[in-house]
Short mmCIF file of C-alpha atoms and ligand atoms in Angstrom, two decimals:
data_model
loop_
_atom_site.label_atom_id
_atom_site.label_comp_id
_atom_site.label_asym_id
_atom_site.label_seq_id
_atom_site.Cartn_x
_atom_site.Cartn_y
_atom_site.Cartn_z
CA MET S 1 -46.31 53.15 79.56
CA ALA S 2 -49.61 53.51 78.85
CA THR S 3 -50.78 55.51 76.29
CA ARG S 4 -54.47 55.68 76.83
CA ALA S 5 -57.13 55.91 79.32
CA ASN S 6 -58.57 52.91 78.86
CA ASP S 7 -54.99 51.45 79.54
CA ILE S 8 -54.77 52.31 83.09
CA ARG S 9 -55.14 49.58 85.60
CA PHE S 10 -56.86 50.57 89.15
CA ASN S 11 -56.12 49.34 92.33
CA ILE S 12 -56.82 50.23 95.95
CA ALA S 13 -55.89 49.46 99.61
CA TYR S 14 -57.62 47.24 101.54
CA HIS S 15 -57.25 47.21 105.10
CA PRO S 16 -59.04 43.17 105.64
CA THR S 17 -61.32 42.63 107.77
CA PRO S 18 -60.96 39.46 109.86
CA TYR S 19 -64.51 38.06 109.52
CA PRO S 20 -64.56 36.78 106.19
CA GLN S 21 -68.00 37.01 105.31
CA ALA S 22 -67.85 40.30 105.26
CA MET S 23 -64.52 40.97 103.98
CA ARG S 24 -65.38 39.08 100.73
CA LYS S 25 -68.61 41.54 100.63
CA ASP S 26 -66.07 44.81 100.41
CA LEU S 27 -63.94 42.49 98.17
CA VAL S 28 -66.35 41.86 95.17
CA GLN S 29 -67.58 45.76 96.10
CA ILE S 30 -63.72 46.67 94.77
CA GLY S 31 -63.50 43.96 92.40
CA GLU S 32 -66.09 45.74 90.46
CA VAL S 33 -63.93 48.24 89.67
CA CYS S 34 -60.72 47.48 90.81
CA ASP S 35 -57.72 45.49 88.58
CA GLY S 36 -55.60 44.96 91.91
CA VAL S 37 -55.93 45.30 95.29
CA TYR S 38 -53.34 46.99 98.02
CA ILE S 39 -53.33 44.72 101.37
CA PRO S 40 -51.46 46.43 103.88
CA VAL S 41 -49.33 43.94 106.11
CA THR S 42 -47.81 44.54 109.80
CA GLU S 43 -45.36 41.47 111.60
CA SER S 44 -47.92 41.93 114.00
CA ASP S 45 -50.73 40.87 111.97
CA LEU S 46 -48.81 37.21 111.10
CA ALA S 47 -47.88 36.92 114.30
CA TYR S 48 -52.19 37.10 115.30
CA MET S 49 -54.14 36.83 112.09
CA ALA S 50 -52.50 35.03 109.85
CA ASN S 51 -55.43 33.34 108.30
CA LYS S 52 -56.97 36.79 107.79
CA ILE S 53 -54.46 37.34 105.07
CA LYS S 54 -54.21 34.44 103.52
CA TYR S 55 -58.02 34.62 103.04
CA CYS S 56 -57.73 38.38 102.02
CA ILE S 57 -55.16 37.70 98.86
CA GLU S 58 -57.21 34.36 98.09
CA THR S 59 -60.67 35.79 97.98
CA SER S 60 -59.00 38.69 95.62
CA LYS S 61 -57.50 36.01 93.48
CA GLU S 62 -60.73 34.26 92.91
CA LEU S 63 -62.44 37.32 92.44
CA ASP S 64 -59.38 38.61 89.55
CA MET S 65 -57.94 40.74 91.25
CA VAL S 66 -53.69 41.38 92.19
CA PRO S 67 -53.32 40.85 95.88
CA MET S 68 -50.03 43.49 96.25
CA VAL S 69 -48.67 42.97 100.17
CA ASP S 70 -47.66 45.87 102.03
CA LEU S 71 -45.25 45.25 104.26
CA TRP S 72 -46.63 47.71 106.32
CA GLY S 73 -44.36 49.77 108.90
CA TYR S 74 -42.13 46.33 108.58
CA GLY S 75 -38.19 47.71 110.76
CA ASN S 76 -40.41 50.91 110.60
CA LEU S 77 -38.78 51.83 107.62
CA PHE S 78 -41.68 52.12 105.75
CA ALA S 79 -45.48 54.01 105.75
CA CYS S 80 -47.21 52.71 108.30
CA GLY S 81 -50.59 53.48 110.64
CA ALA S 82 -49.17 53.32 114.03
CA VAL S 83 -48.52 49.27 114.87
CA PRO S 84 -44.44 49.15 114.96
CA SER S 85 -42.66 46.54 114.21
CA LEU S 86 -41.81 43.96 116.27
CA PHE S 87 -38.62 43.21 114.57
CA THR S 88 -37.86 47.09 115.49
CA VAL S 89 -38.27 46.40 119.02
CA GLN S 90 -37.06 42.72 119.35
CA HIS S 91 -33.94 43.57 117.99
CA PRO S 92 -32.47 47.00 119.12
CA GLU S 93 -28.93 46.46 118.46
CA HIS S 94 -29.79 46.95 114.22
CA ASN S 95 -31.70 49.85 114.83
CA CYS S 96 -30.50 53.58 113.77
CA VAL S 97 -28.21 55.89 115.52
CA THR S 98 -28.97 59.68 114.93
CA ASN S 99 -26.42 61.80 114.53
CA THR S 100 -27.25 63.30 118.44
CA GLY S 101 -26.12 59.48 118.82
CA ARG S 102 -29.75 58.72 120.51
CA THR S 103 -30.88 55.02 118.80
CA ILE S 104 -34.48 55.03 117.81
CA PRO S 105 -37.36 52.45 116.72
CA LYS S 106 -35.93 52.52 112.66
CA SER S 107 -34.32 49.06 111.71
CA CYS S 108 -30.60 50.12 109.74
CA PRO S 109 -31.27 49.84 106.37
CA ASN S 110 -27.74 49.52 106.08
CA LYS S 111 -26.92 46.48 108.43
CA PRO S 112 -27.24 42.84 107.52
CA ALA S 113 -29.17 41.41 109.88
CA VAL S 114 -31.42 43.86 108.57
CA ARG S 115 -31.83 43.20 104.99
CA ALA S 116 -31.57 38.82 106.30
CA PHE S 117 -34.99 40.12 107.95
CA PHE S 118 -36.42 41.51 105.30
CA ARG S 119 -34.94 38.52 102.54
CA ASP S 120 -37.03 35.63 105.01
CA ALA S 121 -39.46 37.76 105.40
CA ILE S 122 -40.37 38.05 101.95
CA GLU S 123 -39.15 34.35 101.18
CA SER S 124 -41.14 33.02 104.07
CA PHE S 125 -44.49 35.04 102.98
CA VAL S 126 -44.80 33.89 99.13
CA GLU S 127 -43.62 30.70 100.16
CA VAL S 128 -47.54 30.58 102.71
CA TYR S 129 -49.21 33.38 100.88
CA GLU S 130 -48.26 33.49 97.18
CA PRO S 131 -49.72 37.21 96.92
CA GLY S 132 -49.34 39.11 93.30
CA GLY S 133 -46.34 40.91 94.51
CA PHE S 134 -44.66 43.22 96.98
CA PHE S 135 -45.52 47.20 97.83
CA LEU S 136 -42.07 49.01 99.37
CA ASP S 137 -44.54 52.39 100.59
CA GLU S 138 -42.81 55.57 101.08
CA PRO S 139 -38.99 54.54 102.28
CA GLY S 140 -37.24 56.99 103.92
CA TRP S 141 -35.45 58.02 106.99
CA GLY S 142 -37.41 59.58 109.17
CA LEU S 143 -39.43 58.62 111.72
CA ALA S 144 -43.09 58.26 112.28
CA GLY S 145 -44.38 60.88 114.76
CA TYR S 146 -46.18 57.22 116.60
CA LEU S 147 -42.72 55.82 117.19
CA GLY S 148 -41.49 59.15 118.85
CA GLN S 149 -40.72 61.85 115.66
CA LEU S 150 -36.74 63.14 115.71
CA THR S 151 -36.30 66.66 116.87
CA ASP S 152 -35.51 69.64 115.26
CA GLY S 153 -31.90 68.88 112.87
CA GLU S 154 -31.58 65.06 114.22
CA TRP S 155 -31.28 62.86 111.53
CA ALA S 156 -30.45 59.08 110.76
CA CYS S 157 -28.68 57.11 110.93
CA ARG S 158 -25.18 57.55 111.75
CA CYS S 159 -24.90 54.27 113.52
CA LYS S 160 -21.29 51.82 113.20
CA ASP S 161 -22.39 50.52 109.89
CA CYS S 162 -23.24 53.71 108.43
CA MET S 163 -20.49 55.70 109.54
CA ARG S 164 -18.39 52.81 107.85
CA LEU S 165 -20.02 52.78 104.73
CA PHE S 166 -19.41 55.80 104.59
CA ARG S 167 -15.84 56.26 105.44
CA GLU S 168 -15.50 53.36 102.40
CA ARG S 169 -17.61 56.02 100.34
CA TYR S 170 -15.78 59.19 101.07
CA GLY S 171 -12.80 58.86 102.38
CA VAL S 172 -13.32 61.16 105.70
CA THR S 173 -15.87 60.69 108.69
CA MET S 174 -19.56 60.53 108.64
CA PRO S 175 -20.05 64.09 109.52
CA ARG S 176 -23.17 65.51 112.09
CA THR S 177 -24.80 67.74 109.76
CA VAL S 178 -26.80 66.73 106.64
CA THR S 179 -23.99 67.94 104.27
CA ARG S 180 -24.89 67.14 100.50
CA GLN S 181 -22.59 63.78 100.59
CA VAL S 182 -24.81 62.71 103.43
CA GLY S 183 -27.83 63.56 101.51
CA GLN S 184 -25.79 61.81 98.68
CA PHE S 185 -25.10 58.72 101.26
CA ARG S 186 -28.74 58.62 102.50
CA ALA S 187 -30.23 58.14 98.85
CA GLU S 188 -27.69 55.75 97.62
CA SER S 189 -28.33 53.80 100.62
CA MET S 190 -32.24 53.62 100.44
CA LEU S 191 -31.90 52.69 96.41
CA ARG S 192 -29.25 49.28 97.42
CA PHE S 193 -32.10 48.76 100.23
CA LEU S 194 -34.44 48.85 97.91
CA SER S 195 -33.02 46.99 95.20
CA GLU S 196 -32.08 44.61 97.36
CA LEU S 197 -35.69 43.85 98.33
CA CYS S 198 -36.82 43.27 94.58
CA GLY S 199 -33.65 41.59 94.11
CA TYR S 200 -35.62 38.84 96.68
CA VAL S 201 -38.48 39.51 95.01
CA LYS S 202 -37.81 38.85 91.95
CA ALA S 203 -35.76 35.37 93.19
CA CYS S 204 -38.98 33.70 94.13
CA GLY S 205 -40.49 34.07 91.10
CA GLU S 206 -39.77 36.76 87.99
CA HIS S 207 -43.95 37.78 87.87
CA PHE S 208 -43.78 38.55 91.06
CA VAL S 209 -44.93 42.87 90.87
CA THR S 210 -42.85 45.09 92.75
CA SER S 211 -43.94 48.39 93.53
CA THR S 212 -42.78 51.53 95.49
CA CYS S 213 -44.08 54.62 96.26
CA VAL S 214 -42.20 58.53 97.11
CA MET S 215 -43.40 60.99 98.95
CA THR S 216 -44.01 64.58 96.77
CA SER S 217 -42.26 65.76 100.20
CA ASP S 218 -38.89 63.71 99.16
CA ALA S 219 -35.93 65.46 98.44
CA LYS S 220 -35.63 65.68 93.96
CA SER S 221 -32.51 63.34 94.45
CA PHE S 222 -33.90 60.88 96.96
CA GLN S 223 -36.90 60.29 94.26
CA ASN S 224 -34.89 59.99 91.35
CA ALA S 225 -32.30 57.70 93.64
CA VAL S 226 -35.65 55.22 94.34
CA GLY S 227 -35.98 55.21 91.16
CA LYS S 228 -33.07 53.64 90.11
CA THR S 229 -34.10 50.70 92.25
CA ARG S 230 -32.83 47.70 89.90
CA ASN S 231 -35.61 44.82 89.47
CA LEU S 232 -37.91 47.30 89.91
CA ASP S 233 -41.49 47.38 87.76
CA VAL S 234 -43.69 50.21 89.61
CA PHE S 235 -42.74 53.29 90.48
CA GLY S 236 -45.47 55.35 92.61
CA ILE S 237 -46.05 58.91 94.18
CA ASP S 238 -49.09 59.95 96.12
CA PRO S 239 -49.92 63.92 95.44
CA TYR S 240 -51.89 63.34 98.69
CA TRP S 241 -53.39 67.04 97.50
CA ARG S 242 -55.90 68.69 100.57
CA ARG S 243 -57.59 72.04 100.79
CA GLY S 244 -56.12 74.93 102.20
CA ASP S 245 -52.41 73.44 100.30
CA ALA S 246 -50.69 76.76 99.06
CA LEU S 247 -51.34 74.96 94.75
CA SER S 248 -54.57 74.15 93.70
CA GLN S 249 -55.54 70.42 93.07
CA GLU S 250 -54.89 70.41 89.16
CA GLU S 251 -51.50 72.02 90.14
CA PHE S 252 -50.77 70.14 92.83
CA VAL S 253 -51.53 66.95 90.76
CA ASP S 254 -49.81 67.76 87.87
CA ARG S 255 -46.60 68.60 88.87
CA HIS S 256 -46.55 65.35 91.25
CA THR S 257 -48.09 62.85 89.15
CA GLY S 258 -45.60 64.40 86.29
CA ALA S 259 -42.65 64.22 87.60
CA ALA S 260 -42.62 60.52 88.45
CA VAL S 261 -44.09 59.85 84.75
CA THR S 262 -40.54 61.23 84.51
CA ILE S 263 -39.09 59.32 86.77
CA GLY S 264 -40.24 55.37 85.44
CA GLY S 265 -40.21 57.01 81.50
CA LYS S 266 -36.18 57.07 82.42
CA HIS S 267 -35.22 54.65 84.22
CA ASP S 268 -38.73 52.25 81.69
CA LEU S 269 -41.14 51.68 84.98
CA GLU S 270 -44.54 51.45 85.19
CA VAL S 271 -46.05 54.49 86.23
CA GLU S 272 -48.34 54.37 90.05
CA SER S 273 -50.65 57.38 91.09
CA TRP S 274 -52.54 57.64 93.90
CA VAL S 275 -56.38 59.63 95.32
CA CYS S 276 -55.85 60.47 98.87
CA ALA S 277 -59.27 58.84 100.37
CA TRP S 278 -58.15 58.69 104.13
CA GLN S 279 -59.11 61.27 106.91
CA LEU S 280 -60.90 63.71 104.13
CA ASN S 281 -63.74 66.30 105.83
CA ALA S 282 -67.24 66.24 105.38
CA GLY S 283 -68.26 68.27 102.08
CA GLU S 284 -64.79 67.15 100.31
CA GLU S 285 -65.52 63.43 99.14
CA SER S 286 -65.98 64.64 95.81
CA ASP S 287 -61.76 65.48 95.67
CA VAL S 288 -60.47 61.70 94.35
CA TYR S 289 -63.32 62.17 91.77
CA TYR S 290 -60.90 65.19 90.22
CA ALA S 291 -58.09 63.84 92.15
CA ALA S 292 -58.64 60.85 89.85
CA LYS S 293 -59.57 62.47 86.58
CA LEU S 294 -56.65 65.14 87.20
CA MET S 295 -54.25 61.33 87.28
CA ALA S 296 -55.65 59.82 85.21
CA SER S 297 -54.36 62.59 82.46
CA HIS S 298 -50.99 62.00 82.71
CA ASP S 299 -49.56 58.99 81.01
CA ILE S 300 -49.65 56.76 83.76
CA ASP S 301 -49.88 53.15 84.43
CA TYR S 302 -51.85 52.40 87.22
CA LEU S 303 -54.23 54.72 89.50
CA SER S 304 -54.57 53.24 92.41
CA ALA S 305 -56.06 55.23 96.33
CA TRP S 306 -55.39 54.75 99.69
CA SER S 307 -57.93 53.90 100.82
CA TYR S 308 -61.19 52.06 100.44
CA ARG S 309 -64.37 54.01 102.15
CA ASP S 310 -61.78 56.93 103.32
CA HIS S 311 -60.89 54.10 105.33
CA VAL S 312 -62.91 55.60 108.52
CA SER S 313 -62.07 53.02 110.96
CA TRP S 314 -58.78 55.08 110.74
CA THR S 315 -60.22 58.25 111.32
CA PRO S 316 -59.59 59.66 114.46
CA CYS S 317 -62.96 59.66 116.91
CA THR S 318 -62.25 63.43 117.71
CA LYS S 319 -61.95 64.56 114.11
CA PRO S 320 -64.42 67.16 113.60
CA ASN S 321 -66.30 67.21 110.73
CA GLN S 322 -65.64 63.70 109.13
CA ALA S 323 -66.22 62.72 105.74
CA ASP S 324 -68.50 60.50 104.79
CA PRO S 325 -67.21 57.17 104.35
CA GLU S 326 -70.12 55.99 101.36
CA LEU S 327 -69.69 59.15 99.59
CA VAL S 328 -66.29 59.16 99.19
CA TRP S 329 -66.43 55.57 97.71
CA LYS S 330 -68.80 56.61 95.49
CA HIS S 331 -67.28 59.03 94.02
CA LEU S 332 -64.00 56.79 93.46
CA ARG S 333 -65.95 54.26 92.13
CA ARG S 334 -67.49 56.67 89.13
CA ALA S 335 -63.90 58.32 88.38
CA PHE S 336 -62.81 55.03 88.05
CA GLN S 337 -65.47 53.82 85.88
CA GLU S 338 -65.80 56.58 83.07
CA ILE S 339 -62.02 56.60 83.48
CA ARG S 340 -62.32 52.94 82.32
CA ARG S 341 -63.96 53.53 79.21
CA GLY S 342 -61.97 56.48 78.17
CA LYS S 343 -63.42 59.30 79.48
CA ILE S 344 -60.93 61.34 80.96
CA GLN S 345 -62.45 65.02 80.58
CA ILE S 346 -64.97 65.80 83.92
CA VAL S 347 -68.34 65.30 84.05
CA THR S 348 -70.33 67.94 86.86
ZN1 ZN Q 401 -27.25 52.93 110.02
#
């Protein structure tokens, strides 16, 4: 655990532009304040823009930053913008089945074929791209809005494999409602899945960093289960506070960053907290500065932000009152620079 602010390492998520010169310019700017870059990589990227990813990883290393690969939306099991998994589309036979009997576009982590897909993906990625590590962002059983979303009372997974494993574990048929046992089963299943993935990474080399991030909306029991992941180096949380939330920014960040520090401490993991730097509104640009400062007052090891320049391309064209991406970056840079110098208190 970091014990002083100037032990904290800084990262930012960066969506690689397809043009190398522009990418280098961005990464040089990021390298002025960051120690690492989280690179969202989709299955489609590797099928269609492999060189873009390679250049991003190589340039990050050249600039002395750790390139962490975010397996973005792989198997539709992790966070993603709106780029569906190719594997999930190509192999619906390995998809989750909900309690209503509906097959949904999400690969089931309890199926051996899905785990084999991830093992191959990790091994071949290491072989070709040599990243600094892997990021498994917001693992969960939900279904993203762009994939159709689960209806009220609908949940996954109740496929044959999950039902068999449930019966082996509890000796009864898996219920159709979310009981305490179902909740426990799903958390334990995710723990086993993440442990396997981190094991695949470490089998490629102990030096590859393994990192994950839970959501503030995840049940405490789920967060705790993820914290037990074997071969995991970094346990993260993303307290994405926005104006209008019931809690103040300070209360929200303190509550969730503090919870991550507690879980990380229990399992001797490094801890990471994520600043909300995406789709902000005009006038809210300095929120990233305050969030970073509040997080740095906790015993964290990594302070990271999603994402570079407010990920302006991601912002819907119809969104009114968009934040100024240059201002968001300016405030974030300032926070990172001050914290690096050991200045945690907010400077107005
Ligand atoms: Zn299943």
